[in-house]
Short mmCIF file of C-alpha atoms in Angstrom, two decimals:
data_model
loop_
_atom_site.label_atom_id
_atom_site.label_comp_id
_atom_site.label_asym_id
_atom_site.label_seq_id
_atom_site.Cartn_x
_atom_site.Cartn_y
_atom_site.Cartn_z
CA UNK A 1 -22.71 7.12 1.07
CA UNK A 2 -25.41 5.04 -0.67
CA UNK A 3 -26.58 5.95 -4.03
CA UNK A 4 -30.01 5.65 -2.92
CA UNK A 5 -29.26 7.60 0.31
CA UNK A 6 -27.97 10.68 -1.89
CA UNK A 7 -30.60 10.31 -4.17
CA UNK A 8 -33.24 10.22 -1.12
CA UNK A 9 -31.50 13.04 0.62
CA UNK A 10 -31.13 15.37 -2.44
CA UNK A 11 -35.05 14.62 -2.74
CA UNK A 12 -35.57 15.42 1.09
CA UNK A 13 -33.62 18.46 1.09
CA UNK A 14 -34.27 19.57 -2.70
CA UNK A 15 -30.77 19.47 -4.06
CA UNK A 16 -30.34 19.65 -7.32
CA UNK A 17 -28.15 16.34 -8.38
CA UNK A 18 -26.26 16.73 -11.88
CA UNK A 19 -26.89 14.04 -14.57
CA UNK A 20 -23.38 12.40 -13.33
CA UNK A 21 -24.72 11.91 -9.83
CA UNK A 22 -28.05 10.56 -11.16
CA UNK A 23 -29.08 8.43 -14.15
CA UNK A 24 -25.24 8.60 -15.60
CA UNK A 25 -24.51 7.27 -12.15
CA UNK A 26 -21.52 6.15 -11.18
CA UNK A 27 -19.31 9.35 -12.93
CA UNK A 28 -16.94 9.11 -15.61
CA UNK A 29 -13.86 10.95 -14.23
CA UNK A 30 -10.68 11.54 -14.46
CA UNK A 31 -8.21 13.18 -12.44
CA UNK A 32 -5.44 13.15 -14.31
CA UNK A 33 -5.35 17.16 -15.78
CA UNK A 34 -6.65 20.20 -13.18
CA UNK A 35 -10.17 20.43 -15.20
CA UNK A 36 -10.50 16.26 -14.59
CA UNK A 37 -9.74 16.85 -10.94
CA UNK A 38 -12.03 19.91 -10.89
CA UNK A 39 -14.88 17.94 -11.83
CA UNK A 40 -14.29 15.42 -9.30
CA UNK A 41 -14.23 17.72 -6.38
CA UNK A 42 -17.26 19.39 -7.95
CA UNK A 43 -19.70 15.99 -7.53
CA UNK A 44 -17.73 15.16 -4.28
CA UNK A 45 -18.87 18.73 -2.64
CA UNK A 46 -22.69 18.02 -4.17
CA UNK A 47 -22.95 14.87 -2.82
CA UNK A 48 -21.57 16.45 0.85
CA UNK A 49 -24.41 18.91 0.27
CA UNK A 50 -27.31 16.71 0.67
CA UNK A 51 -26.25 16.22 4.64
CA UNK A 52 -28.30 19.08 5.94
CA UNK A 53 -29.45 17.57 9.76
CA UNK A 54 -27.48 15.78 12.46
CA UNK A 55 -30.14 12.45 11.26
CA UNK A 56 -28.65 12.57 7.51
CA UNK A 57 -24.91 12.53 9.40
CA UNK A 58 -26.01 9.66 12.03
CA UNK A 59 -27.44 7.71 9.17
CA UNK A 60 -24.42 8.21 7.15
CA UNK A 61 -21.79 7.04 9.57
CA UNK A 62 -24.51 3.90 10.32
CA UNK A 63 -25.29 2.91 6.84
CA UNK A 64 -21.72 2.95 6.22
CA UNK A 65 -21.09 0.55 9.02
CA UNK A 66 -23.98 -1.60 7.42
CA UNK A 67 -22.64 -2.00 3.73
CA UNK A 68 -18.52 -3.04 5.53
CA UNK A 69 -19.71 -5.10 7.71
CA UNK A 70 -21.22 -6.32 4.71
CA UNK A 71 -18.05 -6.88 2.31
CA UNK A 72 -16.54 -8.61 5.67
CA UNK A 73 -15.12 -5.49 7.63
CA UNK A 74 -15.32 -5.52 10.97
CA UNK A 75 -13.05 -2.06 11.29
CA UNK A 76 -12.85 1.17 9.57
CA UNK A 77 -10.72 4.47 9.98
CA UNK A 78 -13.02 6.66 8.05
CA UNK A 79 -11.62 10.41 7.61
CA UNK A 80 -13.41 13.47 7.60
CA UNK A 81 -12.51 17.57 6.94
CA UNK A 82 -14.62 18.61 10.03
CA UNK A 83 -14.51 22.59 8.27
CA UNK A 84 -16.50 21.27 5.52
CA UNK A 85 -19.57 20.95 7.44
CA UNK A 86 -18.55 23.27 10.12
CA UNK A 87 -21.07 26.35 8.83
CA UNK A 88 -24.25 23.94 8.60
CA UNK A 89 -23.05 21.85 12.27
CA UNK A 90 -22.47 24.81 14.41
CA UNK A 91 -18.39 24.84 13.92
CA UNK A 92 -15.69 22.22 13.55
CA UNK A 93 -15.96 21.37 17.13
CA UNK A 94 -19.50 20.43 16.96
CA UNK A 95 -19.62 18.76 13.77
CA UNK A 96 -16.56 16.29 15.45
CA UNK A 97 -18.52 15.64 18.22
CA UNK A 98 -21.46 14.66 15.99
CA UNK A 99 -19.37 12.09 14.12
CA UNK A 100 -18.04 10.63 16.94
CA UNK A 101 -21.34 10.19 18.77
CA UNK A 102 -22.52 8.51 15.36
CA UNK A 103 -19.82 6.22 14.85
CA UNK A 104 -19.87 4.63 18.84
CA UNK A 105 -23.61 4.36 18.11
CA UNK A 106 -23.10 2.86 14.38
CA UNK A 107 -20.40 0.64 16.24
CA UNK A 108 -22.33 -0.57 19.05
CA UNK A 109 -25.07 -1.24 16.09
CA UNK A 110 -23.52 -3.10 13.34
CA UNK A 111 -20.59 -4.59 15.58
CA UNK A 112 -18.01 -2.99 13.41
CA UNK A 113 -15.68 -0.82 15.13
CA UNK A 114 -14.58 2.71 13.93
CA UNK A 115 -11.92 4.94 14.40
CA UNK A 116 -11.91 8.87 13.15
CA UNK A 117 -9.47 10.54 10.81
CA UNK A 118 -9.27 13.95 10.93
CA UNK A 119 -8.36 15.71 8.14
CA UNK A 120 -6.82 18.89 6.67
CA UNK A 121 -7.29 20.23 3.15
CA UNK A 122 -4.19 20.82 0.84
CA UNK A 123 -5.98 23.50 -0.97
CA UNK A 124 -6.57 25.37 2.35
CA UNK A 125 -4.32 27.95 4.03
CA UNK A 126 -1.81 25.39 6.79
CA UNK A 127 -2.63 27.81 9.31
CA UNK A 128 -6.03 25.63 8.75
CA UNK A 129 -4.68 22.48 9.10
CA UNK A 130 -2.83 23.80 12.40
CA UNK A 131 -6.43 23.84 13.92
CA UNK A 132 -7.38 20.72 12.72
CA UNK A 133 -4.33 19.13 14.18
CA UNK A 134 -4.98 21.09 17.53
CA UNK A 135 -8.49 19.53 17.55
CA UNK A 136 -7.78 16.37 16.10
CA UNK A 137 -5.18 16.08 19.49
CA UNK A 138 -8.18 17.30 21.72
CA UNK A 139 -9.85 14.18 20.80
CA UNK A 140 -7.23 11.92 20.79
CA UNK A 141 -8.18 8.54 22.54
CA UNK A 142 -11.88 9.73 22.61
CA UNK A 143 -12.57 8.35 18.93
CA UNK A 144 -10.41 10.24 16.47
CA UNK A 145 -7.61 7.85 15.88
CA UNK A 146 -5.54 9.64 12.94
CA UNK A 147 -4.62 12.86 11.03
CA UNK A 148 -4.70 13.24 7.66
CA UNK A 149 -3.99 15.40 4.56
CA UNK A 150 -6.11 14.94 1.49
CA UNK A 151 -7.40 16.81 -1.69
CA UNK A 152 -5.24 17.34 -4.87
CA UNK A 153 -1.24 16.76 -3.95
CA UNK A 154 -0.39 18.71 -6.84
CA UNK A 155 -1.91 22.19 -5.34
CA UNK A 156 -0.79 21.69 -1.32
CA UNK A 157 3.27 20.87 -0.91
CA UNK A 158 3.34 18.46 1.99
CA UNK A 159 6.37 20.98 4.00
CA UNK A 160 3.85 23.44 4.26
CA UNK A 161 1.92 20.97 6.79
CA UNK A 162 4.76 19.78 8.29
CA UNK A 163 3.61 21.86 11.71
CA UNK A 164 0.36 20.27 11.88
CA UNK A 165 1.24 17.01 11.54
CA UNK A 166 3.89 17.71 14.85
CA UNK A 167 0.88 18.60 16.86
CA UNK A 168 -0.88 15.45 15.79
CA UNK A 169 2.19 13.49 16.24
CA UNK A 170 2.90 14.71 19.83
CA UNK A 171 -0.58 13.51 20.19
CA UNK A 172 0.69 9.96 19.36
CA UNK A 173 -2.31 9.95 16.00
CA UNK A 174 -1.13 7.68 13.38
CA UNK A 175 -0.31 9.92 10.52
CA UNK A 176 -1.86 9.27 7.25
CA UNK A 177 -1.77 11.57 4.20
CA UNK A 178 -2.75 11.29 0.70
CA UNK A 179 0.40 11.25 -1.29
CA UNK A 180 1.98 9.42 -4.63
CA UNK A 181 -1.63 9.54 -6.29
CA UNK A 182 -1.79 12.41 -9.17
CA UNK A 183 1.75 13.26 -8.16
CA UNK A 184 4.84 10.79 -8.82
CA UNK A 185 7.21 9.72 -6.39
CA UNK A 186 8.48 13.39 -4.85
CA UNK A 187 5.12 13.22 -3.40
CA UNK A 188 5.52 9.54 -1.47
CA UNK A 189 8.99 11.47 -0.25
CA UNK A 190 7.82 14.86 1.11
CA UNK A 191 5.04 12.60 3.24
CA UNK A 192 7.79 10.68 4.77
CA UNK A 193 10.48 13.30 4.94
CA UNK A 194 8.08 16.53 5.68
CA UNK A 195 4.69 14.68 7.39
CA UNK A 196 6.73 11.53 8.69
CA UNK A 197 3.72 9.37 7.83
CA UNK A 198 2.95 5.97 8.89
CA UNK A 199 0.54 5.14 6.38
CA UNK A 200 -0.04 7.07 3.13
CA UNK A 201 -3.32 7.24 1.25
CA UNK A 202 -2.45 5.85 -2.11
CA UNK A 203 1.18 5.69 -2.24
CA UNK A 204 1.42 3.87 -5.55
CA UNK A 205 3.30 5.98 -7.98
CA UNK A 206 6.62 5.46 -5.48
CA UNK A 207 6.50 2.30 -7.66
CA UNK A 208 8.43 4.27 -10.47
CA UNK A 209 11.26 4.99 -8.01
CA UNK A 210 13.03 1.44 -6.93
CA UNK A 211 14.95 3.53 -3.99
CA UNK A 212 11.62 4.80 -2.78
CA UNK A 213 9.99 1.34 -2.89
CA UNK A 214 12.70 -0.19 -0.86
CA UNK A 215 12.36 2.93 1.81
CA UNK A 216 8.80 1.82 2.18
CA UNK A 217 9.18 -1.46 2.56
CA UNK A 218 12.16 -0.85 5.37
CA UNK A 219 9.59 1.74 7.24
CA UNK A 220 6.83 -0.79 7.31
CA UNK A 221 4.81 2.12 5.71
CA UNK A 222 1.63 0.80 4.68
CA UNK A 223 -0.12 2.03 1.33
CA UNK A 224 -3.37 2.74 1.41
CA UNK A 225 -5.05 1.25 -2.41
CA UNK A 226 -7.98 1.32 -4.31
CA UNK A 227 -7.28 0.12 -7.72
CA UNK A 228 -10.87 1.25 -8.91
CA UNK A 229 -10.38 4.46 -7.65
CA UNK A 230 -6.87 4.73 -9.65
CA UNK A 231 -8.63 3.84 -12.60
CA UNK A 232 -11.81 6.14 -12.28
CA UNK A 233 -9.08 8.96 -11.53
CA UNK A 234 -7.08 8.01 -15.08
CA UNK A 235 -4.06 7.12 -12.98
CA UNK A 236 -3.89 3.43 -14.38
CA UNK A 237 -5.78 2.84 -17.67
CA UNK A 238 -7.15 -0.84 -16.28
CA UNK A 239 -7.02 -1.93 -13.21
CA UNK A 240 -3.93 -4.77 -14.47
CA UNK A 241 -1.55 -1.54 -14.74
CA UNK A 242 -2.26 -0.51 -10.96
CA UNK A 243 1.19 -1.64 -9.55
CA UNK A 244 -0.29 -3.79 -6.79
CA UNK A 245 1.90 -6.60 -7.47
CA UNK A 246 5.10 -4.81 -8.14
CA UNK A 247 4.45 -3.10 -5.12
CA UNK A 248 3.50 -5.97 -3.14
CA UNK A 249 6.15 -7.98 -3.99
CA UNK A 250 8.62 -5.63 -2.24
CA UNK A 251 7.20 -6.16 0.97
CA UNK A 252 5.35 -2.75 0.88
CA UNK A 253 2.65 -3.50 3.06
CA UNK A 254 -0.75 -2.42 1.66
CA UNK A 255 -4.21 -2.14 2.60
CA UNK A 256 -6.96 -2.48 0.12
CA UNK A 257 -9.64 -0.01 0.39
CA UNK A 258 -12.90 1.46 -1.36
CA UNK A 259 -11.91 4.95 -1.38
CA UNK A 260 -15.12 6.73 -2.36
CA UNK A 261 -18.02 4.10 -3.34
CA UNK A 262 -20.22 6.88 -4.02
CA UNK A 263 -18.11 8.27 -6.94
CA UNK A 264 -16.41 4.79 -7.67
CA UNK A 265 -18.86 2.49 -7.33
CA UNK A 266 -17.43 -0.44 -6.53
CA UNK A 267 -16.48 -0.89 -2.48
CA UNK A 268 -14.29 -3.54 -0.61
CA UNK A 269 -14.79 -7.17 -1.81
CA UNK A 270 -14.18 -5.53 -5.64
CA UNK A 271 -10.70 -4.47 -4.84
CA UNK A 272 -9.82 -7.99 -3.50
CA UNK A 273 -11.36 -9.35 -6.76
CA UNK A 274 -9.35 -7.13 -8.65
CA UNK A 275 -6.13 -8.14 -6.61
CA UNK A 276 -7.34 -11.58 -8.10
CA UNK A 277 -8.39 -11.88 -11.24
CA UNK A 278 -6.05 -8.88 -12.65
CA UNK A 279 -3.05 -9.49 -10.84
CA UNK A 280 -3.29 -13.02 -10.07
CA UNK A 281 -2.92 -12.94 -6.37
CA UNK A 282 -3.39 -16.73 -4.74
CA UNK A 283 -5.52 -17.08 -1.23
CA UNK A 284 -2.64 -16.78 0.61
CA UNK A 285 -1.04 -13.41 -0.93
CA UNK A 286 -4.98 -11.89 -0.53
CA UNK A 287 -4.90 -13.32 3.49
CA UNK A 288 -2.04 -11.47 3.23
CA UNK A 289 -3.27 -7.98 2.16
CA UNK A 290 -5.79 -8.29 4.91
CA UNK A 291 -3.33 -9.19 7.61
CA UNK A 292 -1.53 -6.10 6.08
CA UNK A 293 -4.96 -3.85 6.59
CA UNK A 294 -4.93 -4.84 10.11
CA UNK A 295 -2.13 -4.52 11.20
CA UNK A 296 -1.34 -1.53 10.05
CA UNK A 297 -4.97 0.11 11.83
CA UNK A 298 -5.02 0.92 15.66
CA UNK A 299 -7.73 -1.39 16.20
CA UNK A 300 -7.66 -2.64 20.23
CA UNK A 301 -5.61 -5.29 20.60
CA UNK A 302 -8.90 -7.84 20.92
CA UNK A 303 -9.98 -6.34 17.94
CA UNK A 304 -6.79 -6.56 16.19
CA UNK A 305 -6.63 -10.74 17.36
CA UNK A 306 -10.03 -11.24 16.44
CA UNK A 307 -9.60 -9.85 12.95
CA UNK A 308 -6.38 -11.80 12.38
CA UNK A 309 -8.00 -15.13 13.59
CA UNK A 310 -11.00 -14.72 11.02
CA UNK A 311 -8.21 -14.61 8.41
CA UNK A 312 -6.37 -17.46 8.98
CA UNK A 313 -10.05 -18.94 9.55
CA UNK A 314 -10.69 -18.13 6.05
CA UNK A 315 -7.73 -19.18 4.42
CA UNK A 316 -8.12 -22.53 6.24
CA UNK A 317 -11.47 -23.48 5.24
CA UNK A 318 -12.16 -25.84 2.20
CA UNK A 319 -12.60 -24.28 -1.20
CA UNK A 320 -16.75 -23.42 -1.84
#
């Protein structure tokens, strides 16, 4: 979300925004201890307050489209918890529907094609996630694309989801859950060995297991990163100790991503500059990273060509 859309929306709607959210804007956080991580999940639920009507959603989904396109995206896999907004959008059914029907309108808008993660909540009961996964299935091939696990690792072990993720994989969803963030390596395991991920959101402390790095990079399983996030979220101290590079130069295919923007601040382009300037990665190691992002989305196949070719367009053309 926009800054200026929460702001506007919390003004709309009168919703109270906390100093953090407002003219201390974008948060100090830190994730790294429960109170940290309770603090985080505190502005994240305000900020999902301010979405009261099914025109605060649409515009959501659109602007987001807007500001990728943007950065030069031309295709996201966005997730959402559809029981977060189930009790204001008429149940989880209805509020899935609504995101869909705004992201093929935000597509056939901004040109940017999107693709729908559903996802569960570690802190909820798996019996949760189950349902989820069952709906998540419903709509496969109609717009949600994935299934996902997010929220603090530390609270939710991965084997208690292990069920869901069997519905969503009998679906044929990619699987993609948060692991390997707050928790160390153990965590980059259990989604392999319990959730038999493709892609994992974050991923990066399997850097501090050798073994672990070398399973990734034999599984093609791409790492989702956002090395502002990691440093917002105390993980790395500066963005040079994110282990992008070490990671990277292991084959581990990653994907760069923004994460959350709204709690963040910075979005796409900044995590390629980072990749840059902090870790020193040449044209042809960032070309790589986005051939990486690509190829490791379900994007159509003409998609998936077109994105590729704009690459190697890029990494062809004359410096300036």
């Amino acid at each position: 979300m926009r800054h200026a859309t929460l702001v506007e929306l919390a003004r709309t709607h009168s919703v109270r925004l906390p100093p953090a959210l407002t003219e201390d804007w974008p948060p100090k956080l830190s994730g790294a201890d429960e109170r940290g991580w309770f603090r985080f999940q505190r502005l994240y639920d305000t900020a999902r307050s301010v979405l009261r009507t099914h025109a605060d959603v649409r515009r959501l989904v659109t602007e987001t489209a807007e500001d990728e396109r943007a950065e030069g995206s031309r295709w996201l896999e966005i997730q959402v918890d559809p029981s977060g907004y189930a009790g204001r959008f008429g149940g989880i059914t209805a509020m899935t529907e609504l995101v869909l029907d705004a992201a093929a309108d935000a597509a056939d808008a901004t040109g940017v094609g999107i693709g729908v993660i559903i996802a569960a909540n570690r802190t909820k009961h798996p019996l949760e996630a189950r349902t989820l996964a069952r709906l998540a299935a419903q709509y496969a091939g109609r717009g949600v694309t994935g299934f996902g696990l997010s929220n603090d690792e530390r609270r939710g072990p991965a084997h208690d989801f292990a069920p869901a993720f069997r519905i969503a994989a009998r679906a044929g969803l990619l699987l993609v859950p948060h692991g390997g963030e707050l928790a160390g390596p153990a965590s980059v395991a259990a989604c392999l060995d319990d959730l038999h991920a493709d892609r994992i959101g974050h991923g990066i402390r399997a850097a501090e297991d050798p073994a672990l790095v070398k399973r990734l990079a034999a599984g093609s399983i791409t790492c989702e990163v956002c090395p502002s996030s990691n440093v917002a979220l105390g993980v790395a101290a500066v963005p040079s100790q994110v282990p992008l590079r070490r990671l990277f130069d292991a084959d581990v295919p990653i994907a760069l991503g923004a994460d959350d923007p709204l709690l963040f601040g910075p979005r796409l382009a900044a995590q390629y500059e980072i990749a840059r300037h902090a870790h020193g990665f040449t044209d042809a190691e960032l070309a790589d990273l986005a051939r990486a992002s690509v190829l490791s989305s379900v994007a159509p196949e003409p998609r998936r060509q077109q994105l590729l070719a704009g690459i190697d367009a890029w990494l062809a053309a004359p410096p300036g």
